Amino acid sequence: MLSPSLAQEIAGDTSAVIGFNVLITDSEGTVIGSGDRSRIGTFHEASVEVLRTQEPATHTTAQAQSLRGVRPGVTLPLVRDGHAVGTVGITGTPAQVGRFGLLVKRQTEILMRESVLLRSRVLRERVLEDLIADVASYDAQVVEPDFIVFRAAELGFDLRLARVAVAMEVTVPDGERRGGGRGHGTGYAGGHRARDTALVRPELLRTVREAFPDPQDIVASAAPGWIGVLHRLRGEAFHPGVAAVCGRLTEVVDARYGLVLRAGIGEPATSVGGLHDSYQDACDALRLGARVAADAPDAHVHLIGDLRGHQLLAAVGQHTRARLIALTTLDLRGQPDWPVLRETVVAWCENGFNLVRASAALHIHRNTLVYRINKIEQISGRSLRDRRALSLYLACLADQLDTTHP
């Protein structure tokens, strides 16, 4: 229950504070910590009776001489959950050291409890990390899904409930990587903005868990700078509130820690296999969203449902994408306003070839949209009002990927 390293730290620090030697034994009476290091590993006979009775004992010089490894002083039991797990002794005349006995005993027991709680929290964090990793790397040909369901159940989580995976990446702002500052946000640690995500990792996990407070929400570190969430859904359909929660979380992380949080959100799932796909989709949404939205620095939350085309194109390889781009958009890409034309094609197709919806999405007047469409059709020789628009649309998506990530 009490590690030798912790026992030695407590005994050494306490001895220095009170001016008397403090020693700590294990449940067998062996000294595992002492201000006088020469006593470590020796047997303290007086502790045997104290461990048995759980009552303190004092020993004069004459009494100590008849006991092995004992010097004058006081010995008190260290009790955890009703069981004596060791003793703490203070060397000196009983009259001198007696007043310190109860204080040292209580302080040592408090530190023991904190050590146990810390160790249990660390162990639980590691188990949660393993669970996220199991879902992320799940292969039905290698692992039975019931095995992962059982492991989750041991932690109190039911993986058969409807869930959606969220992948988060936390980074230092680009300006601070170069040694500058962004000049906004409330800061962290007394006004100094955090420069290393590892320094605030426990606080980040706590903040994410505050945002996802359902007892069935699984939140764990997935890798350095990465956090995975398996969020329980109230029903099997995706709820847009998940994106809103992630959006608020990006603001909180910026304000508290001066860090940038980006999130990718997968699709709902009700099985281990489905949850694996949802998590992979969330990672893809995070990766692809950052590339596609490179020109929109405030776009930090990405849904895989908005990026299915990009996901498909990313899977076919850069060479194939490059050929599609070259064969479909060659004349258009030579125009000085190509980024604007590309944005117009994407908005036009994604809004069902509807002038009202597309112009609203682009924040332009309908007449401006009509002018752009006519220009695109004249230069490319392709109509944007039939199926030929599809290949141009895919080429524009491919160019988004490869322009922002050569």
Coordinates of C-alpha atoms in Angstrom, one line a residue:
M1 CA 0.0 0.0 0.0
L2 CA 2.9 2.4 0.7
S3 CA 5.8 2.3 -1.8
P4 CA 9.4 2.6 -0.5
S5 CA 10.0 5.7 -2.7
L6 CA 7.0 7.5 -1.2
A7 CA 7.9 6.3 2.3
Q8 CA 11.4 7.6 2.0
E9 CA 10.2 10.9 0.6
I10 CA 7.8 11.4 3.5
A11 CA 10.3 10.3 6.2
G12 CA 13.1 12.5 4.8
D13 CA 11.0 15.6 4.4
T14 CA 9.2 15.2 7.8
S15 CA 12.5 14.6 9.6
A16 CA 13.9 17.8 8.2
V17 CA 10.9 19.8 9.3
I18 CA 10.4 18.5 12.9
G19 CA 14.1 18.0 13.7
F20 CA 13.7 14.4 14.8
N21 CA 14.3 11.2 12.8
V22 CA 11.1 9.7 11.3
L23 CA 11.0 6.2 10.1
I24 CA 8.3 4.3 8.3
T25 CA 7.9 0.5 8.1
D26 CA 5.8 -1.8 5.9
S27 CA 3.2 -4.3 7.2
E28 CA 6.0 -6.7 8.2
G29 CA 7.9 -4.2 10.4
T30 CA 10.7 -3.6 7.9
V31 CA 11.9 0.0 7.6
I32 CA 11.2 1.3 4.1
G33 CA 11.8 5.0 4.8
S34 CA 13.9 6.9 7.3
G35 CA 15.6 10.3 7.8
D36 CA 18.6 8.1 8.9
R37 CA 19.1 6.1 5.7
S38 CA 21.3 3.6 7.5
R39 CA 18.1 2.1 9.0
I40 CA 16.4 1.4 5.7
G41 CA 15.9 -2.4 5.3
T42 CA 16.3 -3.1 9.0
F43 CA 13.7 -4.8 11.2
H44 CA 11.8 -2.6 13.7
E45 CA 10.5 -5.1 16.3
A46 CA 8.3 -2.6 18.1
S47 CA 6.2 -2.2 15.0
V48 CA 5.0 -5.8 15.2
E49 CA 2.8 -5.2 18.3
V50 CA 1.7 -1.8 17.0
L51 CA 0.6 -3.5 13.7
R52 CA -1.3 -6.2 15.6
T53 CA -3.1 -3.9 18.1
Q54 CA -3.4 -0.8 15.9
E55 CA -2.5 1.2 19.0
P56 CA 0.5 3.6 19.4
A57 CA 3.4 2.6 21.7
T58 CA 6.1 4.6 23.4
H59 CA 9.6 3.2 24.3
T60 CA 12.1 4.6 26.8
T61 CA 15.8 4.0 26.4
A62 CA 15.6 1.0 28.7
Q63 CA 12.6 -0.5 26.8
A64 CA 14.2 0.1 23.4
Q65 CA 17.3 -1.7 24.3
S66 CA 15.4 -4.9 24.7
L67 CA 13.8 -4.7 21.2
R68 CA 15.6 -5.3 18.0
G69 CA 16.1 -2.3 15.8
V70 CA 14.3 0.1 18.2
R71 CA 15.4 3.4 19.6
P72 CA 13.6 5.6 22.2
G73 CA 10.5 7.3 20.9
V74 CA 7.0 6.7 19.7
T75 CA 5.6 4.3 17.1
L76 CA 2.1 4.7 15.6
P77 CA 0.1 2.5 13.2
L78 CA -0.7 3.6 9.6
V79 CA -4.2 2.5 8.9
R80 CA -5.9 2.2 5.5
D81 CA -9.5 1.0 5.2
G82 CA -9.4 -0.4 8.8
H83 CA -6.2 -2.3 8.2
A84 CA -2.7 -1.5 9.5
V85 CA -0.5 -1.3 6.5
G86 CA 2.7 0.0 8.3
T87 CA 3.9 2.1 11.1
V88 CA 5.5 5.5 11.5
G89 CA 8.1 6.1 14.3
I90 CA 9.7 9.2 15.7
T91 CA 13.1 8.9 17.5
G92 CA 13.6 10.8 20.7
T93 CA 12.4 10.8 24.3
P94 CA 8.7 10.2 24.5
A95 CA 8.1 13.5 26.1
Q96 CA 9.8 15.3 23.3
V97 CA 8.4 13.5 20.3
G98 CA 4.9 12.5 21.6
R99 CA 3.4 15.8 20.5
F100 CA 4.4 15.2 16.9
G101 CA 3.2 11.6 16.7
L102 CA -0.5 12.1 15.8
L103 CA 0.3 14.9 13.4
V104 CA 3.0 12.8 11.5
K105 CA 0.6 9.8 11.5
R106 CA -2.3 11.8 10.0
Q107 CA -0.1 13.5 7.4
T108 CA 1.4 10.2 6.3
E109 CA -2.0 8.6 6.0
I110 CA -3.3 11.5 3.9
L111 CA -0.3 11.2 1.6
M112 CA -0.9 7.5 1.3
R113 CA -4.5 8.0 0.3
E114 CA -3.5 10.7 -2.3
S115 CA -0.9 8.3 -3.7
V116 CA -3.4 5.5 -4.1
L117 CA -5.9 7.8 -5.7
L118 CA -3.3 9.2 -8.1
R119 CA -2.2 5.7 -9.0
S120 CA -5.7 4.6 -9.6
R121 CA -6.5 7.6 -11.8
V122 CA -3.3 7.0 -13.8
L123 CA -4.2 3.3 -14.2
R124 CA -7.8 4.2 -15.3
E125 CA -6.4 6.8 -17.8
R126 CA -4.2 4.1 -19.3
V127 CA -7.1 1.6 -19.6
L128 CA -9.2 4.3 -21.3
E129 CA -6.4 5.0 -23.7
D130 CA -6.2 1.3 -24.5
L131 CA -9.9 1.2 -25.1
I132 CA -9.8 4.0 -27.6
A133 CA -6.8 2.3 -29.3
D134 CA -8.7 -1.0 -29.4
V135 CA -11.6 0.7 -31.2
A136 CA -9.3 2.7 -33.5
S137 CA -7.4 -0.4 -34.6
Y138 CA -10.2 -2.9 -34.5
D139 CA -10.0 -5.7 -37.1
A140 CA -12.9 -8.2 -37.2
Q141 CA -10.5 -10.8 -38.7
V142 CA -8.2 -10.6 -35.6
V143 CA -10.4 -9.6 -32.6
E144 CA -13.9 -10.7 -31.6
P145 CA -16.1 -7.6 -31.0
D146 CA -17.5 -9.2 -27.8
F147 CA -14.0 -9.0 -26.3
I148 CA -13.9 -5.2 -26.7
V149 CA -17.5 -4.9 -25.5
F150 CA -16.5 -6.9 -22.4
R151 CA -13.5 -4.8 -21.7
A152 CA -15.6 -1.6 -22.0
A153 CA -18.2 -3.1 -19.7
E154 CA -15.6 -3.7 -17.0
L155 CA -15.1 0.0 -17.0
G156 CA -18.8 0.7 -16.9
F157 CA -19.3 1.5 -20.6
D158 CA -21.8 -0.1 -22.9
L159 CA -20.5 -0.1 -26.5
R160 CA -23.9 -1.4 -27.7
L161 CA -25.4 2.1 -27.2
A162 CA -25.6 4.5 -30.1
R163 CA -22.4 6.6 -30.2
V164 CA -20.5 8.9 -32.5
A165 CA -16.7 9.2 -32.5
V166 CA -15.0 12.6 -32.2
A167 CA -11.2 13.0 -32.9
M168 CA -9.5 16.1 -31.5
E169 CA -6.1 17.6 -32.1
V170 CA -4.7 20.2 -29.8
T171 CA -1.8 22.4 -31.0
V172 CA 0.2 25.5 -30.2
P173 CA -1.0 28.4 -32.4
D174 CA 1.2 28.9 -35.5
G175 CA 2.2 32.4 -34.4
E176 CA 3.6 31.1 -31.1
R177 CA 5.5 28.3 -32.8
R178 CA 7.4 31.0 -34.5
G179 CA 8.0 32.8 -31.2
G180 CA 5.3 35.4 -31.6
G181 CA 1.9 35.7 -29.9
R182 CA -1.7 36.0 -31.2
G183 CA -2.5 38.8 -28.8
H184 CA -6.0 37.6 -27.8
G185 CA -7.5 35.2 -25.3
T186 CA -7.3 35.3 -21.5
G187 CA -4.1 33.2 -21.3
Y188 CA -3.1 30.5 -18.9
A189 CA -0.9 30.1 -15.8
G190 CA -1.1 33.7 -14.7
G191 CA -1.3 35.3 -18.1
H192 CA 1.4 33.2 -19.9
R193 CA -0.1 31.2 -22.7
A194 CA 0.7 27.6 -22.7
R195 CA 3.3 26.5 -25.3
D196 CA 3.3 22.8 -24.9
T197 CA 0.1 20.6 -24.9
A198 CA 1.8 18.1 -22.7
L199 CA 2.1 20.6 -19.9
V200 CA -1.7 20.9 -19.6
R201 CA -2.7 17.4 -20.7
P202 CA -4.7 16.5 -17.5
E203 CA -6.4 19.9 -17.6
L204 CA -7.3 19.4 -21.2
L205 CA -8.9 16.0 -20.6
R206 CA -10.8 17.5 -17.7
T207 CA -12.1 20.3 -19.9
V208 CA -13.2 17.9 -22.6
R209 CA -15.0 15.8 -20.0
E210 CA -16.8 18.8 -18.8
A211 CA -18.1 19.3 -22.4
F212 CA -19.1 15.7 -22.7
P213 CA -20.4 15.0 -19.1
D214 CA -22.6 11.9 -19.9
P215 CA -21.3 9.0 -17.7
Q216 CA -21.3 6.9 -20.9
D217 CA -19.1 9.3 -22.8
I218 CA -15.6 7.9 -23.2
V219 CA -12.8 10.5 -23.3
A220 CA -9.1 9.6 -23.4
S221 CA -5.8 10.7 -24.8
A222 CA -5.3 8.9 -28.2
A223 CA -1.7 10.1 -28.8
P224 CA 0.4 13.1 -27.8
G225 CA -1.7 16.2 -28.7
W226 CA -4.7 14.0 -29.6
I227 CA -7.9 13.3 -27.7
G228 CA -10.6 10.7 -28.7
V229 CA -14.2 10.8 -27.6
L230 CA -16.8 8.1 -28.0
H231 CA -19.9 10.2 -27.3
R232 CA -23.2 8.5 -26.4
L233 CA -26.1 9.6 -28.6
R234 CA -29.7 9.8 -27.2
G235 CA -31.1 7.8 -30.1
E236 CA -29.4 6.4 -33.2
A237 CA -29.5 9.5 -35.4
F238 CA -26.7 12.1 -35.5
H239 CA -27.5 15.2 -33.4
P240 CA -26.1 18.5 -34.6
G241 CA -25.6 19.5 -31.0
V242 CA -22.3 17.4 -31.1
A243 CA -20.8 19.9 -33.5
A244 CA -22.0 22.8 -31.4
V245 CA -20.4 21.3 -28.3
C246 CA -17.1 20.9 -30.2
G247 CA -17.4 24.5 -31.4
R248 CA -17.8 25.8 -27.8
L249 CA -14.9 23.6 -26.7
T250 CA -12.6 25.2 -29.2
E251 CA -13.4 28.6 -27.7
V252 CA -12.9 27.3 -24.1
V253 CA -9.5 25.7 -24.9
D254 CA -8.3 28.9 -26.6
A255 CA -9.4 31.1 -23.7
R256 CA -8.1 28.8 -20.9
Y257 CA -4.9 27.5 -22.4
G258 CA -4.1 29.5 -25.4
L259 CA -4.2 26.4 -27.6
V260 CA -5.9 25.6 -30.8
L261 CA -8.4 22.6 -30.7
R262 CA -9.7 21.1 -34.0
A263 CA -12.3 18.4 -34.1
G264 CA -13.5 15.8 -36.6
I265 CA -16.8 14.1 -36.2
G266 CA -17.8 10.7 -37.6
E267 CA -21.1 9.0 -38.2
P268 CA -23.4 7.3 -35.6
A269 CA -22.7 3.7 -34.8
T270 CA -24.2 0.9 -32.6
S271 CA -21.5 -1.8 -32.8
V272 CA -17.8 -2.1 -32.3
G273 CA -17.2 -2.3 -36.1
G274 CA -19.4 0.7 -36.7
L275 CA -17.6 2.6 -33.9
H276 CA -14.3 1.8 -35.5
D277 CA -15.5 3.2 -38.9
S278 CA -16.9 6.3 -37.1
Y279 CA -13.5 6.9 -35.4
Q280 CA -11.6 6.5 -38.7
D281 CA -14.1 8.9 -40.3
A282 CA -13.6 11.4 -37.5
C283 CA -9.8 11.2 -38.0
D284 CA -10.3 11.7 -41.8
A285 CA -12.7 14.6 -41.2
L286 CA -10.1 16.3 -39.0
R287 CA -7.3 15.7 -41.4
L288 CA -9.2 16.6 -44.6
G289 CA -11.1 19.4 -43.0
A290 CA -7.9 21.2 -42.0
R291 CA -6.7 21.0 -45.6
V292 CA -9.9 22.0 -47.3
A293 CA -10.6 24.8 -44.8
A294 CA -7.0 26.1 -44.8
D295 CA -8.2 29.5 -45.9
A296 CA -10.8 29.7 -43.1
P297 CA -8.8 29.7 -39.9
D298 CA -11.9 29.9 -37.7
A299 CA -13.3 26.6 -39.2
H300 CA -12.1 24.2 -36.5
V301 CA -15.0 21.6 -36.5
H302 CA -15.4 19.2 -39.4
L303 CA -18.1 16.6 -40.1
I304 CA -17.3 13.7 -42.2
G305 CA -20.7 14.0 -43.9
D306 CA -19.5 17.3 -45.4
L307 CA -16.3 15.7 -46.7
R308 CA -17.3 12.4 -48.2
G309 CA -16.2 13.5 -51.7
H310 CA -12.8 14.6 -50.4
Q311 CA -12.4 11.4 -48.5
L312 CA -13.1 9.3 -51.6
L313 CA -10.7 11.4 -53.7
A314 CA -8.0 11.2 -51.0
A315 CA -8.2 7.4 -51.2
V316 CA -7.5 7.2 -54.9
G317 CA -4.0 8.7 -54.7
Q318 CA -2.4 12.0 -55.7
H319 CA -1.5 10.8 -59.2
T320 CA -5.0 10.0 -60.2
R321 CA -6.3 13.3 -58.7
A322 CA -3.6 15.2 -60.6
R323 CA -4.8 13.7 -63.9
L324 CA -8.4 14.5 -63.1
I325 CA -7.5 18.1 -62.3
A326 CA -5.3 18.5 -65.4
L327 CA -7.8 17.0 -67.8
T328 CA -10.9 18.7 -66.4
T329 CA -9.8 22.2 -65.2
L330 CA -6.7 23.1 -67.3
D331 CA -8.2 26.3 -68.9
L332 CA -9.9 27.3 -65.7
R333 CA -6.8 26.9 -63.5
G334 CA -5.0 29.4 -65.8
Q335 CA -7.5 32.1 -64.8
P336 CA -6.2 34.6 -62.1
D337 CA -9.5 34.2 -60.2
W338 CA -9.4 30.4 -60.3
P339 CA -9.9 30.0 -56.5
V340 CA -13.1 32.0 -56.8
L341 CA -14.3 30.0 -59.7
R342 CA -13.4 26.7 -57.9
E343 CA -15.4 27.9 -54.9
T344 CA -18.3 28.7 -57.2
V345 CA -18.4 25.3 -58.8
V346 CA -18.4 23.6 -55.4
A347 CA -21.1 25.8 -54.0
W348 CA -23.3 25.4 -57.1
C349 CA -23.1 21.6 -57.1
E350 CA -23.5 21.2 -53.3
N351 CA -26.6 23.4 -53.3
G352 CA -28.4 21.4 -55.9
F353 CA -27.9 23.8 -58.9
N354 CA -30.1 26.3 -57.1
L355 CA -29.4 29.9 -57.7
V356 CA -30.9 31.2 -54.4
R357 CA -29.2 28.6 -52.2
A358 CA -25.8 28.8 -54.0
S359 CA -25.6 32.6 -54.0
A360 CA -26.5 32.6 -50.3
A361 CA -23.8 30.1 -49.5
L362 CA -21.3 32.2 -51.4
H363 CA -22.6 35.5 -49.9
I364 CA -23.0 37.0 -53.4
H365 CA -25.8 38.4 -55.5
R366 CA -27.6 36.1 -57.8
N367 CA -26.5 38.1 -60.8
T368 CA -22.9 37.7 -59.8
L369 CA -23.4 34.0 -59.5
V370 CA -25.0 33.8 -63.0
Y371 CA -22.0 35.8 -64.4
R372 CA -19.5 33.3 -62.8
I373 CA -21.4 30.3 -64.1
N374 CA -21.5 31.6 -67.6
K375 CA -17.8 32.4 -67.4
I376 CA -17.0 28.9 -66.2
E377 CA -19.1 27.3 -68.9
Q378 CA -17.5 29.4 -71.7
I379 CA -13.9 28.7 -70.5
S380 CA -14.3 25.0 -69.7
G381 CA -16.7 24.1 -72.5
R382 CA -18.8 22.2 -69.9
S383 CA -22.3 22.8 -68.9
L384 CA -22.9 23.3 -65.2
R385 CA -26.5 22.2 -65.6
D386 CA -26.1 18.5 -66.4
R387 CA -24.1 15.5 -65.4
R388 CA -20.9 16.9 -66.9
A389 CA -20.8 19.2 -63.9
L390 CA -20.0 16.2 -61.7
S391 CA -16.6 15.6 -63.1
L392 CA -15.8 19.3 -62.8
Y393 CA -17.0 19.3 -59.2
L394 CA -14.8 16.3 -58.3
A395 CA -11.8 18.0 -60.0
C396 CA -12.5 21.1 -57.9
L397 CA -12.6 19.0 -54.7
A398 CA -9.3 17.3 -55.7
D399 CA -7.7 20.7 -56.3
Q400 CA -8.8 21.8 -52.8
L401 CA -6.9 18.8 -51.4
D402 CA -3.8 19.1 -53.4
T403 CA -3.5 22.9 -53.4
T404 CA -3.6 23.1 -49.6
H405 CA -1.4 20.0 -49.2
P406 CA 1.0 19.6 -52.1

